mmCIF file of C-alpha atoms in Angstrom:
data_model
loop_
_atom_site.group_PDB
_atom_site.id
_atom_site.type_symbol
_atom_site.label_atom_id
_atom_site.label_comp_id
_atom_site.label_asym_id
_atom_site.label_seq_id
_atom_site.Cartn_x
_atom_site.Cartn_y
_atom_site.Cartn_z
ATOM 1 C CA UNK A 201 15.996 22.389 18.680
ATOM 2 C CA UNK A 202 18.594 20.486 16.741
ATOM 3 C CA UNK A 203 21.316 22.372 15.651
ATOM 4 C CA UNK A 204 23.355 20.942 12.905
ATOM 5 C CA UNK A 205 26.820 22.157 10.983
ATOM 6 C CA UNK A 206 27.938 20.547 7.806
ATOM 7 C CA UNK A 207 31.747 19.761 6.335
ATOM 8 C CA UNK A 208 31.790 18.699 2.918
ATOM 9 C CA UNK A 209 34.726 16.116 2.242
ATOM 10 C CA UNK A 210 34.898 16.243 -1.601
ATOM 11 C CA UNK A 211 32.708 17.567 -5.025
ATOM 12 C CA UNK A 212 30.492 15.311 -6.605
ATOM 13 C CA UNK A 213 31.697 12.588 -8.422
ATOM 14 C CA UNK A 214 30.130 11.578 -11.835
ATOM 15 C CA UNK A 215 31.158 7.573 -11.403
ATOM 16 C CA UNK A 216 31.469 5.647 -14.573
ATOM 17 C CA UNK A 217 30.166 2.611 -12.803
ATOM 18 C CA UNK A 218 28.652 1.220 -9.742
ATOM 19 C CA UNK A 219 31.949 -0.841 -8.939
ATOM 20 C CA UNK A 220 34.242 1.970 -9.203
ATOM 21 C CA UNK A 221 31.922 4.681 -7.969
ATOM 22 C CA UNK A 222 33.123 6.765 -4.505
ATOM 23 C CA UNK A 223 30.368 8.698 -3.251
ATOM 24 C CA UNK A 224 29.909 12.356 -2.108
ATOM 25 C CA UNK A 225 30.004 12.312 1.937
ATOM 26 C CA UNK A 226 29.377 15.327 4.031
ATOM 27 C CA UNK A 227 29.971 15.055 7.659
ATOM 28 C CA UNK A 228 27.157 16.269 9.994
ATOM 29 C CA UNK A 229 27.026 17.063 13.516
ATOM 30 C CA UNK A 230 23.978 17.471 15.669
ATOM 31 C CA UNK A 231 22.647 18.011 19.011
ATOM 32 C CA UNK A 232 19.592 16.319 21.390
ATOM 33 C CA UNK A 233 19.635 17.373 24.641
ATOM 34 C CA UNK A 234 23.573 17.591 25.918
ATOM 35 C CA UNK A 235 25.449 15.227 23.903
ATOM 36 C CA UNK A 236 26.814 16.501 20.214
ATOM 37 C CA UNK A 237 26.485 13.298 17.539
ATOM 38 C CA UNK A 238 28.356 12.720 14.300
ATOM 39 C CA UNK A 239 26.858 12.015 11.240
ATOM 40 C CA UNK A 240 27.282 11.600 7.337
ATOM 41 C CA UNK A 241 25.485 11.560 4.705
ATOM 42 C CA UNK A 242 26.408 9.487 1.577
ATOM 43 C CA UNK A 243 24.952 10.952 -1.714
ATOM 44 C CA UNK A 244 23.986 9.608 -4.956
ATOM 45 C CA UNK A 245 25.387 11.288 -8.138
ATOM 46 C CA UNK A 246 22.524 13.808 -8.619
ATOM 47 C CA UNK A 247 22.691 14.872 -5.347
ATOM 48 C CA UNK A 248 19.124 13.980 -3.808
ATOM 49 C CA UNK A 249 18.551 14.595 -0.572
ATOM 50 C CA UNK A 250 18.816 11.419 1.695
ATOM 51 C CA UNK A 251 15.778 9.429 2.261
ATOM 52 C CA UNK A 252 17.373 6.342 3.701
ATOM 53 C CA UNK A 253 18.695 5.960 7.410
ATOM 54 C CA UNK A 254 20.431 3.261 9.475
ATOM 55 C CA UNK A 255 20.678 3.370 13.046
ATOM 56 C CA UNK A 256 23.690 0.991 14.666
ATOM 57 C CA UNK A 257 23.624 -1.772 17.193
ATOM 58 C CA UNK A 258 24.665 -2.023 20.710
ATOM 59 C CA UNK A 259 28.091 -2.020 21.580
ATOM 60 C CA UNK A 260 31.622 -0.419 22.535
ATOM 61 C CA UNK A 261 32.697 -0.657 18.853
ATOM 62 C CA UNK A 262 29.524 0.079 16.651
ATOM 63 C CA UNK A 263 29.563 3.156 14.615
ATOM 64 C CA UNK A 264 28.627 4.549 11.642
ATOM 65 C CA UNK A 265 30.784 3.426 9.489
ATOM 66 C CA UNK A 266 30.252 -0.193 9.408
ATOM 67 C CA UNK A 267 27.216 -0.116 6.945
ATOM 68 C CA UNK A 268 29.297 2.133 4.207
ATOM 69 C CA UNK A 269 29.674 -0.565 2.190
ATOM 70 C CA UNK A 270 25.850 -1.073 2.141
ATOM 71 C CA UNK A 271 25.222 3.004 1.642
ATOM 72 C CA UNK A 272 27.654 3.182 -0.965
ATOM 73 C CA UNK A 273 26.609 0.640 -3.361
ATOM 74 C CA UNK A 274 22.687 2.074 -2.700
ATOM 75 C CA UNK A 275 24.193 5.590 -3.430
ATOM 76 C CA UNK A 276 25.639 4.332 -6.546
ATOM 77 C CA UNK A 277 22.018 3.505 -8.013
ATOM 78 C CA UNK A 278 20.304 6.712 -7.024
ATOM 79 C CA UNK A 279 20.171 6.256 -3.166
ATOM 80 C CA UNK A 280 21.326 8.887 -1.006
ATOM 81 C CA UNK A 281 21.231 7.786 2.980
ATOM 82 C CA UNK A 282 22.451 9.195 6.251
ATOM 83 C CA UNK A 283 24.466 6.822 8.884
ATOM 84 C CA UNK A 284 25.083 8.120 12.617
ATOM 85 C CA UNK A 285 26.455 7.407 15.580
ATOM 86 C CA UNK A 286 24.194 7.336 19.139
ATOM 87 C CA UNK A 287 25.611 9.367 22.393
ATOM 88 C CA UNK A 288 28.479 7.092 23.441
ATOM 89 C CA UNK A 289 30.101 5.682 20.227
ATOM 90 C CA UNK A 290 32.116 6.597 17.918
ATOM 91 C CA UNK A 291 32.527 10.297 17.422
ATOM 92 C CA UNK A 292 29.497 11.087 19.337
ATOM 93 C CA UNK A 293 29.548 12.910 23.142
ATOM 94 C CA UNK A 294 28.528 10.644 25.866
ATOM 95 C CA UNK A 295 29.168 7.793 27.951
ATOM 96 C CA UNK A 296 27.476 4.506 26.530
ATOM 97 C CA UNK A 297 26.627 2.912 29.592
ATOM 98 C CA UNK A 298 24.454 5.993 30.497
ATOM 99 C CA UNK A 299 22.418 5.879 27.321
ATOM 100 C CA UNK A 300 19.025 4.327 27.284
ATOM 101 C CA UNK A 301 16.743 2.845 24.316
ATOM 102 C CA UNK A 302 14.228 5.741 25.117
ATOM 103 C CA UNK A 303 17.016 8.266 24.356
ATOM 104 C CA UNK A 304 17.995 6.396 21.077
ATOM 105 C CA UNK A 305 14.959 6.478 20.293
ATOM 106 C CA UNK A 306 14.778 10.223 20.970
ATOM 107 C CA UNK A 307 18.374 10.579 19.397
ATOM 108 C CA UNK A 308 16.651 8.521 16.108
ATOM 109 C CA UNK A 309 13.965 10.824 15.664
ATOM 110 C CA UNK A 310 16.401 13.929 15.318
ATOM 111 C CA UNK A 311 18.829 12.246 12.739
ATOM 112 C CA UNK A 312 15.627 11.291 11.032
ATOM 113 C CA UNK A 313 15.287 15.114 10.655
ATOM 114 C CA UNK A 314 18.254 15.157 8.402
ATOM 115 C CA UNK A 315 16.387 13.140 5.790
ATOM 116 C CA UNK A 316 14.320 14.780 2.840
ATOM 117 C CA UNK A 317 11.128 15.792 4.485
ATOM 118 C CA UNK A 318 9.263 15.354 1.682
ATOM 119 C CA UNK A 319 9.504 11.496 1.096
ATOM 120 C CA UNK A 320 8.253 8.498 3.327
ATOM 121 C CA UNK A 321 11.928 6.875 4.189
ATOM 122 C CA UNK A 322 13.855 3.988 3.988
ATOM 123 C CA UNK A 323 14.759 3.048 8.018
ATOM 124 C CA UNK A 324 17.205 0.287 8.292
ATOM 125 C CA UNK A 325 18.592 -1.132 11.772
ATOM 126 C CA UNK A 326 20.812 -3.785 12.989
ATOM 127 C CA UNK A 327 19.885 -5.028 15.891
ATOM 128 C CA UNK A 328 19.237 -3.044 19.283
ATOM 129 C CA UNK A 329 18.859 -0.209 15.911
ATOM 130 C CA UNK A 330 16.652 -2.696 14.045
ATOM 131 C CA UNK A 331 14.559 -2.049 17.840
ATOM 132 C CA UNK A 332 14.442 1.290 17.509
ATOM 133 C CA UNK A 333 13.806 1.403 13.845
ATOM 134 C CA UNK A 334 10.551 -0.145 14.336
ATOM 135 C CA UNK A 335 9.906 2.104 17.418
ATOM 136 C CA UNK A 336 10.105 5.160 15.069
ATOM 137 C CA UNK A 337 7.429 3.603 12.707
ATOM 138 C CA UNK A 338 4.488 5.530 14.363
ATOM 139 C CA UNK A 339 6.289 8.900 13.632
ATOM 140 C CA UNK A 340 8.415 8.383 10.393
ATOM 141 C CA UNK A 341 5.941 6.490 8.833
ATOM 142 C CA UNK A 342 8.480 4.731 7.061
ATOM 143 C CA UNK A 343 7.804 3.046 3.619
ATOM 144 C CA UNK A 344 10.444 0.264 3.824
ATOM 145 C CA UNK A 345 11.926 -1.309 6.857
ATOM 146 C CA UNK A 346 15.293 -3.298 6.493
ATOM 147 C CA UNK A 347 16.110 -5.169 9.740
ATOM 148 C CA UNK A 348 19.353 -7.191 10.407
ATOM 149 C CA UNK A 349 19.687 -8.972 13.058
ATOM 150 C CA UNK A 350 16.506 -7.267 14.742
ATOM 151 C CA UNK A 351 16.295 -7.593 18.720
ATOM 152 C CA UNK A 352 13.633 -7.071 20.648
ATOM 153 C CA UNK A 353 13.466 -5.641 24.406
ATOM 154 C CA UNK A 354 10.293 -5.830 26.984
ATOM 155 C CA UNK A 355 8.494 -2.658 27.541
ATOM 156 C CA UNK A 356 10.068 -2.045 31.246
ATOM 157 C CA UNK A 357 13.899 -1.947 29.403
ATOM 158 C CA UNK A 358 12.914 1.639 27.935
ATOM 159 C CA UNK A 359 14.890 3.713 30.582
ATOM 160 C CA UNK A 360 17.038 0.801 32.115
ATOM 161 C CA UNK A 361 20.791 2.450 31.026
ATOM 162 C CA UNK A 362 23.484 0.247 28.934
ATOM 163 C CA UNK A 363 25.597 -0.511 32.368
ATOM 164 C CA UNK A 364 24.393 -4.591 32.391
ATOM 165 C CA UNK A 365 21.002 -3.902 33.357
ATOM 166 C CA UNK A 366 19.667 -3.881 29.947
ATOM 167 C CA UNK A 367 17.367 -7.168 29.323
ATOM 168 C CA UNK A 368 18.160 -9.932 26.740
ATOM 169 C CA UNK A 369 16.703 -9.625 23.325
ATOM 170 C CA UNK A 370 13.717 -12.375 23.159
ATOM 171 C CA UNK A 371 10.501 -12.270 22.051
ATOM 172 C CA UNK A 372 9.119 -9.657 24.552
ATOM 173 C CA UNK A 373 4.759 -9.752 23.729
ATOM 174 C CA UNK A 374 4.871 -6.512 25.073
ATOM 175 C CA UNK A 375 8.055 -4.820 22.725
ATOM 176 C CA UNK A 376 7.275 -1.607 22.453
ATOM 177 C CA UNK A 377 8.868 -2.819 18.935
ATOM 178 C CA UNK A 378 6.421 -5.137 17.935
ATOM 179 C CA UNK A 379 3.551 -2.843 19.610
ATOM 180 C CA UNK A 380 5.185 -0.162 16.722
ATOM 181 C CA UNK A 381 5.282 -2.920 14.042
ATOM 182 C CA UNK A 382 1.467 -3.504 13.948
ATOM 183 C CA UNK A 383 1.135 0.335 12.353
ATOM 184 C CA UNK A 384 3.283 -0.280 9.781
ATOM 185 C CA UNK A 385 2.144 -0.443 5.948
ATOM 186 C CA UNK A 386 5.317 -0.278 4.014
ATOM 187 C CA UNK A 387 7.841 -3.042 2.852
ATOM 188 C CA UNK A 388 9.638 -5.427 5.430
ATOM 189 C CA UNK A 389 12.661 -7.092 4.648
ATOM 190 C CA UNK A 390 14.517 -9.012 7.971
ATOM 191 C CA UNK A 391 18.233 -10.170 7.196
ATOM 192 C CA UNK A 392 18.533 -13.142 9.759
ATOM 193 C CA UNK A 393 22.049 -15.116 10.508
ATOM 194 C CA UNK A 394 21.551 -18.798 10.993
ATOM 195 C CA UNK A 395 23.754 -18.897 13.674
ATOM 196 C CA UNK A 396 22.676 -15.574 16.020
ATOM 197 C CA UNK A 397 23.634 -16.386 19.245
ATOM 198 C CA UNK A 398 22.597 -13.194 20.447
ATOM 199 C CA UNK A 399 19.050 -12.974 18.746
ATOM 200 C CA UNK A 400 16.645 -16.299 19.070
ATOM 201 C CA UNK A 401 15.162 -16.992 15.603
ATOM 202 C CA UNK A 402 11.472 -16.386 17.478
ATOM 203 C CA UNK A 403 12.197 -12.474 17.578
ATOM 204 C CA UNK A 404 12.684 -12.450 13.852
ATOM 205 C CA UNK A 405 8.878 -14.558 13.965
ATOM 206 C CA UNK A 406 7.646 -11.841 16.430
ATOM 207 C CA UNK A 407 8.572 -9.072 14.216
ATOM 208 C CA UNK A 408 6.655 -10.919 11.023
ATOM 209 C CA UNK A 409 3.727 -12.114 13.244
ATOM 210 C CA UNK A 410 3.769 -8.329 14.104
ATOM 211 C CA UNK A 411 3.758 -6.469 10.390
ATOM 212 C CA UNK A 412 0.225 -7.484 10.390
ATOM 213 C CA UNK A 413 -0.546 -4.052 7.873
ATOM 214 C CA UNK A 414 2.773 -4.404 6.092
ATOM 215 C CA UNK A 415 2.503 -4.500 2.284
ATOM 216 C CA UNK A 416 5.075 -6.883 2.109
ATOM 217 C CA UNK A 417 7.257 -9.103 4.405
ATOM 218 C CA UNK A 418 10.422 -11.200 3.727
ATOM 219 C CA UNK A 419 12.550 -12.758 5.816
ATOM 220 C CA UNK A 420 16.149 -14.250 4.326
ATOM 221 C CA UNK A 421 18.949 -15.519 6.140
ATOM 222 C CA UNK A 422 22.805 -15.611 5.789
ATOM 223 C CA UNK A 423 25.041 -17.963 7.125
ATOM 224 C CA UNK A 424 27.114 -16.821 10.093
ATOM 225 C CA UNK A 425 26.933 -15.340 13.416
ATOM 226 C CA UNK A 426 24.758 -12.383 14.544
ATOM 227 C CA UNK A 427 27.716 -9.796 13.380
ATOM 228 C CA UNK A 428 26.600 -9.869 9.704
ATOM 229 C CA UNK A 429 28.373 -6.140 8.962
ATOM 230 C CA UNK A 430 31.851 -7.150 9.986
ATOM 231 C CA UNK A 431 31.681 -10.699 7.629
ATOM 232 C CA UNK A 432 30.149 -9.913 4.134
ATOM 233 C CA UNK A 433 32.380 -6.956 3.512
ATOM 234 C CA UNK A 434 34.607 -9.557 2.996
ATOM 235 C CA UNK A 435 33.074 -12.158 1.021
ATOM 236 C CA UNK A 436 32.364 -12.341 -2.174
ATOM 237 C CA UNK A 437 28.736 -13.791 -3.940
ATOM 238 C CA UNK A 438 26.984 -13.281 -0.279
ATOM 239 C CA UNK A 439 27.817 -9.513 -0.525
ATOM 240 C CA UNK A 440 26.843 -9.298 -3.971
ATOM 241 C CA UNK A 441 23.578 -11.118 -3.573
ATOM 242 C CA UNK A 442 22.639 -8.602 -0.720
ATOM 243 C CA UNK A 443 23.536 -5.605 -2.339
ATOM 244 C CA UNK A 444 21.385 -6.511 -5.091
ATOM 245 C CA UNK A 445 18.331 -7.280 -2.880
ATOM 246 C CA UNK A 446 18.778 -4.346 -1.104
ATOM 247 C CA UNK A 447 18.849 -2.515 -4.552
ATOM 248 C CA UNK A 448 16.072 -4.003 -5.906
ATOM 249 C CA UNK A 449 13.885 -3.604 -2.935
ATOM 250 C CA UNK A 450 14.703 0.302 -1.950
ATOM 251 C CA UNK A 451 13.826 0.815 -5.395
ATOM 252 C CA UNK A 452 10.413 -1.337 -5.463
ATOM 253 C CA UNK A 453 9.430 0.583 -2.365
ATOM 254 C CA UNK A 454 9.973 3.379 -3.878
ATOM 255 C CA UNK A 455 7.985 2.930 -6.880
ATOM 256 C CA UNK A 456 5.225 1.478 -4.977
ATOM 257 C CA UNK A 457 4.942 4.062 -2.651
ATOM 258 C CA UNK A 458 4.885 6.957 -5.765
ATOM 259 C CA UNK A 459 2.629 4.658 -7.597
ATOM 260 C CA UNK A 460 -0.013 5.213 -4.029
ATOM 261 C CA UNK A 461 0.495 8.730 -3.707
ATOM 262 C CA UNK A 462 -0.667 9.182 -7.024
ATOM 263 C CA UNK A 463 -3.653 6.868 -7.207
#
């Protein structure tokens, strides 16, 4: 059973405009197997239950805070979210080198229990987290996926530890992410990096090709390398453009899902 403890950091603010909005956040700790995982709920002004979750990428410095520039903006426009750290990262317990993709998929599904269970979620993922976001499709049935520089791994890599044994990202025909994407019926947005030296462009093509049942599919390209969340917070126009795109994408996916639910 997932055990949850929370610690709110402030009273719910009432912002005058999105540019000065500081969201109400709530730190959350939950257990998956022997590990205690750290998460943060980021609330919209109306305090709505989160319906969006982000899964971070691979690497010792990855934390739940790297995408707060995205989540804070979405919160200012009415979309509450959850961001968390896998075991072996940030404030979560565990050793990174002992983690596996399958364990992280289980942790992703446990973290998703922090979302509003009455609403089809939006699942965002970065790099390895995008592989996991896709892999959770058969369980979470998201209304939308946002994949930043999405990695893809072969089927045999699911139980390989992160000690140097994990295969490099590639367009593997047997990838669990691609297999799961064939069941996806929501809206897909992929954000690629033109100078990505970690994930080949063919991997992104694999996601698009696999999402044959998706309601919509869109691929956009950003200048720069694989580590988009390191660059974008300090960039003016590219940051503003991406935030505006994400706001529209999330709002449109919600509207479409509500319309389908009433049909």
